[in-house]
PDB file of C-alpha atoms in Angstrom:
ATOM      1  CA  UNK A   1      45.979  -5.240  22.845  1.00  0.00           C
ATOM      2  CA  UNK A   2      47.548  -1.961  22.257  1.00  0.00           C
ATOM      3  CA  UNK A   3      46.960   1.464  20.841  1.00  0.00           C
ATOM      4  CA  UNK A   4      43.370   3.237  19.909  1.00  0.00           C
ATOM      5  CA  UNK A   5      41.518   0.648  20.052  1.00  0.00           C
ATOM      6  CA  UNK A   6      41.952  -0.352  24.221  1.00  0.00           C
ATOM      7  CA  UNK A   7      42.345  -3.741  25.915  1.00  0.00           C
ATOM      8  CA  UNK A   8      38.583  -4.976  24.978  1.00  0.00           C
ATOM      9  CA  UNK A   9      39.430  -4.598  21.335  1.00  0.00           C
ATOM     10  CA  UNK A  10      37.672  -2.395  18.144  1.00  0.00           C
ATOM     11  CA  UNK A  11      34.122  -2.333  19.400  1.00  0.00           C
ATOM     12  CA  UNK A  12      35.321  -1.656  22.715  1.00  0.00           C
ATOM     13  CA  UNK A  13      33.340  -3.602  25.244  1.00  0.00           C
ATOM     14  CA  UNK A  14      32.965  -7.281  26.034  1.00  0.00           C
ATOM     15  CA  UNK A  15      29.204  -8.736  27.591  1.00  0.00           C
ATOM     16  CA  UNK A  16      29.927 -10.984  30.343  1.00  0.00           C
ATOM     17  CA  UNK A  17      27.638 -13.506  32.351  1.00  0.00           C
ATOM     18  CA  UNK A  18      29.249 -12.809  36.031  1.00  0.00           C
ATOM     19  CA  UNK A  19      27.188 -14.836  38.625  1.00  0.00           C
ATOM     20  CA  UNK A  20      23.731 -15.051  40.310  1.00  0.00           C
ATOM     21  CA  UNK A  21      22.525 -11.685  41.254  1.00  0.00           C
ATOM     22  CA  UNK A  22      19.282 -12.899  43.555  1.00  0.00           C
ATOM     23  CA  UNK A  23      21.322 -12.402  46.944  1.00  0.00           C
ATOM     24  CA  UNK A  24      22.609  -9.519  46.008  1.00  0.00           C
ATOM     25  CA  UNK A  25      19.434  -7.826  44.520  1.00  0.00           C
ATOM     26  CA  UNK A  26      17.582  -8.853  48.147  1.00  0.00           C
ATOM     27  CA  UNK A  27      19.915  -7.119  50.139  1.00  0.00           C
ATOM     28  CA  UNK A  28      19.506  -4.093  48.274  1.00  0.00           C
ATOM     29  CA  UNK A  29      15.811  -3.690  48.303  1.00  0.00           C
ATOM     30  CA  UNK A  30      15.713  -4.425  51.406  1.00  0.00           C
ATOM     31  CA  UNK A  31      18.206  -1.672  52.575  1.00  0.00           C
ATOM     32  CA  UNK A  32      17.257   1.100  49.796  1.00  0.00           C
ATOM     33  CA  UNK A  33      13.280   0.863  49.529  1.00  0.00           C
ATOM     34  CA  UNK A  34      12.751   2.963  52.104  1.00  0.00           C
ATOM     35  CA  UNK A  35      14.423   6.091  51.534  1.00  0.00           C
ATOM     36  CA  UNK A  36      14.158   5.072  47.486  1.00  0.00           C
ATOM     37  CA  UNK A  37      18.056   5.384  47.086  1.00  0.00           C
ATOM     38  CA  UNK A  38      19.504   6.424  44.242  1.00  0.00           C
ATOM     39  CA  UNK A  39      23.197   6.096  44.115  1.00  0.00           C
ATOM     40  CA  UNK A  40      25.113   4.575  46.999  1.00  0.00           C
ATOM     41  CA  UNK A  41      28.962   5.286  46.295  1.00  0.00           C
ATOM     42  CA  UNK A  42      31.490   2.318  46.952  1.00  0.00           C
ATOM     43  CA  UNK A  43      29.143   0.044  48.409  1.00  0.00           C
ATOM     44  CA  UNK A  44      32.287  -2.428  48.029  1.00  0.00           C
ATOM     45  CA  UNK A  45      34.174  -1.078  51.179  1.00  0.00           C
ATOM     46  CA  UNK A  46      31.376  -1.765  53.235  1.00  0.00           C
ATOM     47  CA  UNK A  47      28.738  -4.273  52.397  1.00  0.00           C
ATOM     48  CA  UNK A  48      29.258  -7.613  52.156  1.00  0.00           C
ATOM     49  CA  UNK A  49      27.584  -8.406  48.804  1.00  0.00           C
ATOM     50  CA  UNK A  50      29.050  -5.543  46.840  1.00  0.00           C
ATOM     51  CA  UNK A  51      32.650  -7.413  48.465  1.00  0.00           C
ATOM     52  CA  UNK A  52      31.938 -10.530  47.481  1.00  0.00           C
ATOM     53  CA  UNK A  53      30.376  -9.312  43.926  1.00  0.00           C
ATOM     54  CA  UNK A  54      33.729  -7.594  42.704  1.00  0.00           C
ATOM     55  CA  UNK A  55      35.557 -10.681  43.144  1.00  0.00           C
ATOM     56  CA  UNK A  56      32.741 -12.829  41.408  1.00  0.00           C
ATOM     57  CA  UNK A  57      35.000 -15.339  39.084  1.00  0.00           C
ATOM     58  CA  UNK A  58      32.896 -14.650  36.122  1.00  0.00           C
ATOM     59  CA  UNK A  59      33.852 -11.197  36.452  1.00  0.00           C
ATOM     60  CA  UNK A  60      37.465 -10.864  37.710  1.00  0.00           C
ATOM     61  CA  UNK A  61      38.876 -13.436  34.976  1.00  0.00           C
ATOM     62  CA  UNK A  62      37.636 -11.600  32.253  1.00  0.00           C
ATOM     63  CA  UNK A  63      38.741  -8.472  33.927  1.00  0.00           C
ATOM     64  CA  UNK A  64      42.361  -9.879  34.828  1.00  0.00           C
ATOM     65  CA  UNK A  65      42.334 -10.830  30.648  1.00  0.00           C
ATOM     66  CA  UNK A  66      42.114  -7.656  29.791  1.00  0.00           C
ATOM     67  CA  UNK A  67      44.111  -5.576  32.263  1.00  0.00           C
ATOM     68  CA  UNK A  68      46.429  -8.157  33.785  1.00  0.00           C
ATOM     69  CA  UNK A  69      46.409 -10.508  36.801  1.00  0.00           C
ATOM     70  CA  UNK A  70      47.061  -7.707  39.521  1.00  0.00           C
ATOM     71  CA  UNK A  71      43.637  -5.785  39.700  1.00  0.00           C
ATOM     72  CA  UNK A  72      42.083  -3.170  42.467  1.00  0.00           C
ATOM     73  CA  UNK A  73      38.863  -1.658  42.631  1.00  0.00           C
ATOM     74  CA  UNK A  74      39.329   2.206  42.219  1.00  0.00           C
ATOM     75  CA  UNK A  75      35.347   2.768  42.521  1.00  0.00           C
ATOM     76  CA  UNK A  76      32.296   1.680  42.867  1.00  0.00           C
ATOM     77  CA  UNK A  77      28.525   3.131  42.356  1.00  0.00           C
ATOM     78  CA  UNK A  78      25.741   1.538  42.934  1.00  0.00           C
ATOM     79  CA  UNK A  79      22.521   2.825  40.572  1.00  0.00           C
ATOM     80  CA  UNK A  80      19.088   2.318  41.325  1.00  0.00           C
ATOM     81  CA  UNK A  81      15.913   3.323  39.044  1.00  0.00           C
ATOM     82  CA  UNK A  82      12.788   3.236  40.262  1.00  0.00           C
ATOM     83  CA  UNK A  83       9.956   3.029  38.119  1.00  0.00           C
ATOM     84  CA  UNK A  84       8.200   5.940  37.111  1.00  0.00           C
ATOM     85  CA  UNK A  85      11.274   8.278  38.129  1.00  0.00           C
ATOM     86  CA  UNK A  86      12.962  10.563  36.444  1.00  0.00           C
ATOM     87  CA  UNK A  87      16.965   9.573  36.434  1.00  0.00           C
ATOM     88  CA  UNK A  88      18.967   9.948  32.810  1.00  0.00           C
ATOM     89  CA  UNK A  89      22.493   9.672  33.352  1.00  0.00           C
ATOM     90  CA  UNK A  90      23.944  11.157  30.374  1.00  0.00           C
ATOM     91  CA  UNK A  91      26.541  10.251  27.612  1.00  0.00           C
ATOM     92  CA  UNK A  92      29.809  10.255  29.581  1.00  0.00           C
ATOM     93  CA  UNK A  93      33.197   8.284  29.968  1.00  0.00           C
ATOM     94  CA  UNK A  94      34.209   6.273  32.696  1.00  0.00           C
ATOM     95  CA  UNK A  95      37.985   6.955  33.152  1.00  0.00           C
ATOM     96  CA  UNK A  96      38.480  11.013  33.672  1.00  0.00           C
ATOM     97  CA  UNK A  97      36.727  13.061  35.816  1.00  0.00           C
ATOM     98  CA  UNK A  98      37.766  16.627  37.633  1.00  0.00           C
ATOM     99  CA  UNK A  99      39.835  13.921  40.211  1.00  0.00           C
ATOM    100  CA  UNK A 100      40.941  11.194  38.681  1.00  0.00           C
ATOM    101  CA  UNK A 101      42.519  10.001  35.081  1.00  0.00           C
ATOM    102  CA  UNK A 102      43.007   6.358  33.742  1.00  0.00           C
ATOM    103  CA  UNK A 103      45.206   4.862  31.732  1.00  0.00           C
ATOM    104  CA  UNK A 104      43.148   3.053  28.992  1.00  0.00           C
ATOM    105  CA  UNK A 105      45.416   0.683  28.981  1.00  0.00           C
ATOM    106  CA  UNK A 106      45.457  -0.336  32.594  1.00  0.00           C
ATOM    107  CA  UNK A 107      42.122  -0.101  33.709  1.00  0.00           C
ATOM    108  CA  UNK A 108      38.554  -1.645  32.580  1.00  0.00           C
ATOM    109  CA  UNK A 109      34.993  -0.198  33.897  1.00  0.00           C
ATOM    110  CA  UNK A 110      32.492  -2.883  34.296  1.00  0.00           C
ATOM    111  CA  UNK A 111      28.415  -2.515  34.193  1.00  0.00           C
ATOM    112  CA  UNK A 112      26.766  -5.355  35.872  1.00  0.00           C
ATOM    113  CA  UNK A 113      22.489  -6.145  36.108  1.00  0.00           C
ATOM    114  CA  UNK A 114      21.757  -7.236  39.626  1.00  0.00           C
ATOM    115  CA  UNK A 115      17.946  -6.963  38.075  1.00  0.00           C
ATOM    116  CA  UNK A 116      16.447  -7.365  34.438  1.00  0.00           C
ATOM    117  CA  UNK A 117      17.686  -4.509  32.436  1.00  0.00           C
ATOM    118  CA  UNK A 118      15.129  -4.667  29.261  1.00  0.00           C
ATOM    119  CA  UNK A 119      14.588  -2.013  26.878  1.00  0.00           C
ATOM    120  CA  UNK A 120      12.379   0.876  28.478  1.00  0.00           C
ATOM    121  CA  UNK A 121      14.166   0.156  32.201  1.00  0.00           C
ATOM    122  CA  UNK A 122      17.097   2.593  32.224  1.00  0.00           C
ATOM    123  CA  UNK A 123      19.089   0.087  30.183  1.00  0.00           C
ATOM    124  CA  UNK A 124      22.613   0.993  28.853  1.00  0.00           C
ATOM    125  CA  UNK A 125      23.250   2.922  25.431  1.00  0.00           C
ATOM    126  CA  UNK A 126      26.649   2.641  23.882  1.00  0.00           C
ATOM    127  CA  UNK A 127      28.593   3.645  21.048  1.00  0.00           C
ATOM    128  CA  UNK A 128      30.769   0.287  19.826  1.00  0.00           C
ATOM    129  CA  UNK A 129      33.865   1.805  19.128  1.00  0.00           C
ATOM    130  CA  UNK A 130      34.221   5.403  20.809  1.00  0.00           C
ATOM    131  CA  UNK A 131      36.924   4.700  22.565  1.00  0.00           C
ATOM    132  CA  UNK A 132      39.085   5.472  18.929  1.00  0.00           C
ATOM    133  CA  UNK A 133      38.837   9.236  19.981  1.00  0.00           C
ATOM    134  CA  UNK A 134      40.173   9.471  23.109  1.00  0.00           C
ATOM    135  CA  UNK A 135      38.812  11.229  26.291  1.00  0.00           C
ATOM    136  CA  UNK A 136      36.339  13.965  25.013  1.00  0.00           C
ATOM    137  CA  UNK A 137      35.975  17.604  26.692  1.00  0.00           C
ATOM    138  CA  UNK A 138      33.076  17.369  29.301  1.00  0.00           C
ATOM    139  CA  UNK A 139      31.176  19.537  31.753  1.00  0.00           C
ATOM    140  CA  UNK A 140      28.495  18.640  34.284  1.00  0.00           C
ATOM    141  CA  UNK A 141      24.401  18.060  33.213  1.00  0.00           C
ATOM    142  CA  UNK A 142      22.494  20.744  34.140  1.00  0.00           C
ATOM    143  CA  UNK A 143      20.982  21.096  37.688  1.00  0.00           C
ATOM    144  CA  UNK A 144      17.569  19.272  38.071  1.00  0.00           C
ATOM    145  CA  UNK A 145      17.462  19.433  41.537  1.00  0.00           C
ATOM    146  CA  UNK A 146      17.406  15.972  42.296  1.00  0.00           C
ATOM    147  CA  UNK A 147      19.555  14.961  45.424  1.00  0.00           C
ATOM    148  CA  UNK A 148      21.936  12.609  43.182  1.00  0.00           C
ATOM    149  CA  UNK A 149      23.822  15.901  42.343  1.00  0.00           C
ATOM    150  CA  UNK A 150      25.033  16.810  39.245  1.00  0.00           C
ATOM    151  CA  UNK A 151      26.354  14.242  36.269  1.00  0.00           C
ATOM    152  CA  UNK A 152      29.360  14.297  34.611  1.00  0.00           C
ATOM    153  CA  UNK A 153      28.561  14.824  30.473  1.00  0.00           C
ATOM    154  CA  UNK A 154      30.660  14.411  27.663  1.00  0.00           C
ATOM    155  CA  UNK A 155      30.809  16.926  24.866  1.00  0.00           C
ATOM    156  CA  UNK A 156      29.152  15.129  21.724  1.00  0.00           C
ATOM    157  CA  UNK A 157      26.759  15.806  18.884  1.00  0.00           C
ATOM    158  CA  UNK A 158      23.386  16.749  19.893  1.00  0.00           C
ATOM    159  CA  UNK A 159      21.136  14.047  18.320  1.00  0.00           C
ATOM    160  CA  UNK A 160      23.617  10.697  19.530  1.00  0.00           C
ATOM    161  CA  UNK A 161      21.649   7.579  19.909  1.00  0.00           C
ATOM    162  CA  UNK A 162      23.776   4.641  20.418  1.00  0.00           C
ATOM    163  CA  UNK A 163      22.971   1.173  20.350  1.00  0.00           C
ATOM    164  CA  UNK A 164      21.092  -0.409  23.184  1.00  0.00           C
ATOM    165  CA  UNK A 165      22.391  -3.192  25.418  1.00  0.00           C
ATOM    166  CA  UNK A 166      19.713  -4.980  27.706  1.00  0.00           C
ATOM    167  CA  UNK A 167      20.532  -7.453  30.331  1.00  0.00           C
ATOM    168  CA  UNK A 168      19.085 -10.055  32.462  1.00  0.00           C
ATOM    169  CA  UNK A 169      20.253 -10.257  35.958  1.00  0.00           C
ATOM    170  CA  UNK A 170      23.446 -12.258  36.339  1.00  0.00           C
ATOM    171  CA  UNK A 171      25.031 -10.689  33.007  1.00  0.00           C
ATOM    172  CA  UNK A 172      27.378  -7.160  32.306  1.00  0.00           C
ATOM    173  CA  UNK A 173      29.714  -5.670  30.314  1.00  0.00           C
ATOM    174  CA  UNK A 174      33.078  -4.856  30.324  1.00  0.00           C
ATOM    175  CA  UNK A 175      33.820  -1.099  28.589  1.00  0.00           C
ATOM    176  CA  UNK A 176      36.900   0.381  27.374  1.00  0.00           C
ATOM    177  CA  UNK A 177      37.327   3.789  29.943  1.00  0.00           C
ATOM    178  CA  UNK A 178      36.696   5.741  27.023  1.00  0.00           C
ATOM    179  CA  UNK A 179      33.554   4.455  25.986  1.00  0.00           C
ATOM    180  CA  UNK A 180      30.926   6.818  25.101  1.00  0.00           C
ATOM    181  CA  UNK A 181      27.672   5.326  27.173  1.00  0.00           C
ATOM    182  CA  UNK A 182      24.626   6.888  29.013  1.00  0.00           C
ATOM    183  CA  UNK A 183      20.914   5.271  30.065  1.00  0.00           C
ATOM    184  CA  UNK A 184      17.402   6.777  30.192  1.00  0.00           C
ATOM    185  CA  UNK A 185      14.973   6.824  32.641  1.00  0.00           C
ATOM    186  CA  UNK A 186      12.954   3.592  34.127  1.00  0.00           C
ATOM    187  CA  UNK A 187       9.410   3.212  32.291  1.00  0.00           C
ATOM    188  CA  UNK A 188       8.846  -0.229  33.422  1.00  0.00           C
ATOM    189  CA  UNK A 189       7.273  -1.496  35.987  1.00  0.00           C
ATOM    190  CA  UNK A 190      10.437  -3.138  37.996  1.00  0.00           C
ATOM    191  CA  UNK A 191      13.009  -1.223  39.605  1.00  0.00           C
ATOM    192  CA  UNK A 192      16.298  -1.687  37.862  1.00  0.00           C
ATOM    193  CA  UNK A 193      19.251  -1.973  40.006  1.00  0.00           C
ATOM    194  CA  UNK A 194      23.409  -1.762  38.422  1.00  0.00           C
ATOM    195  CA  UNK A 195      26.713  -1.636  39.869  1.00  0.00           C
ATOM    196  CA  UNK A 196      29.384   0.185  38.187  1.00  0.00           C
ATOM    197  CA  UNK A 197      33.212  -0.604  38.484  1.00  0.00           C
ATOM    198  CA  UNK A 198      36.117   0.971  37.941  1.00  0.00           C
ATOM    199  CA  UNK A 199      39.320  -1.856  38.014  1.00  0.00           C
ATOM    200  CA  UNK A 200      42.882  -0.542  37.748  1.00  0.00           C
ATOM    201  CA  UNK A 201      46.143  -2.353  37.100  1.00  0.00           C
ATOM    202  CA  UNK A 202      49.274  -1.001  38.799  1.00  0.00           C
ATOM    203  CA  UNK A 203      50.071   2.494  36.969  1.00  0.00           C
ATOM    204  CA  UNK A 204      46.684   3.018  36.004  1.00  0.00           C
ATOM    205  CA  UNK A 205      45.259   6.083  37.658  1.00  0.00           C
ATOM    206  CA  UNK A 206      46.824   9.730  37.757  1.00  0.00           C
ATOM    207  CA  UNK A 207      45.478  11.741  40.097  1.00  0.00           C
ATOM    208  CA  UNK A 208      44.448  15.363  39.147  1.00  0.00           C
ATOM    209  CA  UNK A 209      43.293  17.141  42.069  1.00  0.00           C
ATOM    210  CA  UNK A 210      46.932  16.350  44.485  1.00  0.00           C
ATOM    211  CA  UNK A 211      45.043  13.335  46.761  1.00  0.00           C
ATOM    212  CA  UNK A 212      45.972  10.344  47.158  1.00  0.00           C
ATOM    213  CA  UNK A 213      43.675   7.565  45.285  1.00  0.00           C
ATOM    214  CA  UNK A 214      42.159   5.153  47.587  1.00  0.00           C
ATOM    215  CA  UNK A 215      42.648   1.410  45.793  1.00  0.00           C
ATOM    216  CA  UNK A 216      40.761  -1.824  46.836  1.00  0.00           C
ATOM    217  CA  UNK A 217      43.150  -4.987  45.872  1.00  0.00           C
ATOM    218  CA  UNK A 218      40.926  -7.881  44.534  1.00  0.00           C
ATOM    219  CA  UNK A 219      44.172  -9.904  43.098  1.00  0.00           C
ATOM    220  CA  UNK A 220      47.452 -10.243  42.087  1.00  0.00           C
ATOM    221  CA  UNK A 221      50.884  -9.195  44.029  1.00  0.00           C
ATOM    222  CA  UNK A 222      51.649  -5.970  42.175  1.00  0.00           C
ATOM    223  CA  UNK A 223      50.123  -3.633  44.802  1.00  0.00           C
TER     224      UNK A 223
END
């Protein structure tokens, strides 16, 4: 599909069940309860689950739908909220940053529950449809102190709720790059643990800094 609306159609994003997430939750825990990790960037290059997990069937083929059957991972973050803590990511876009740009036409992000993600847990908001304008001016959240750094936020209206989107373990969405999403803090008591994906088709990330982007190739020839 072309034009405004992206390759995931008007509202924008697609939910997805991807696989079982039991393994993959385990390993986690058991690495990150300890030091209480928050974000653990790329996980994909270098553990074994997080490899395995962006190549999950029920996740590349609706991936490779949308953006073609040659795919590579540009990024990956790994999210953990622990109950009780503090941790709002706010409302943001996936595909521009002060490095990188994608082409919202060759490139997909993808949210996936490795635990129970149920209202009151740090569950995604999103606004169906926000891709229609575009990437959005944004700056970074203000400094909290915590030692996940500094979020990128999008400029919007003060006052934006969005529409929630829980998820049990195993299931995901797809977004559009442009998609307007953000998610609260964990007020449950489980932890809640996500993995965030960026896929790229060939042609589908501009650099803006001068490196050289680093791409994972999951499938396909075109790389």
């Amino acid at each position: 599909m072309s034009g405004r609306n992206g390759p995931l159609g008007p509202k924008g994003l697609r939910e997805i069940h991807w696989g079982d997430p039991v393994a993959a939750a385990h390993t986690v825990l058991d690495e990150h309860l300890g030091p209480r990790t928050e974000i653990s960037r790329n996980p994909h290059r270098s553990q074994a689950w997080a490899k395995d997990l962006v190549r999950a069937p029920g996740l590349l083929e609706p991936v490779q739908e949308a953006i073609g059957p040659n795919v590579a991972v540009e990024n990956t973050f790994l999210v953990i909220k622990w109950p009780g803590e503090d941790f709002e990511v706010p409302w943001h876009q996936d595909g521009i940053d002060d490095r990188i740009e994608l082409d919202p036409q060759r490139s997909v992000s993808a949210w996936l529950a490795l635990t129970n993600a149920p209202p009151g847990s740090g569950c995604l908001y999103v606004v169906p449809c926000s891709q229609r304008r575009g990437y959005l001016p944004y700056h970074l959240e203000d400094d909290t102190g915590a030692g996940r750094g500094r979020a990128q936020a999008a400029d919007v209206p003060d006052g934006l709720v969005g529409t929630p989107l829980t998820c049990m373990a195993g299931q995901g969405v797809l977004m559009d790059v442009r998609l307007l999403h953000r998610s609260g803090s964990n007020r449950v008591r489980g932890v809640r643990i996500g993995l965030n994906i960026r896929y790229v088709a060939p042609g589908g990330i501009q650099t803006l800094d001068g490196s050289t982007p680093k791409l994972d190739p999951v499938s396909g020839t075109g790389w």
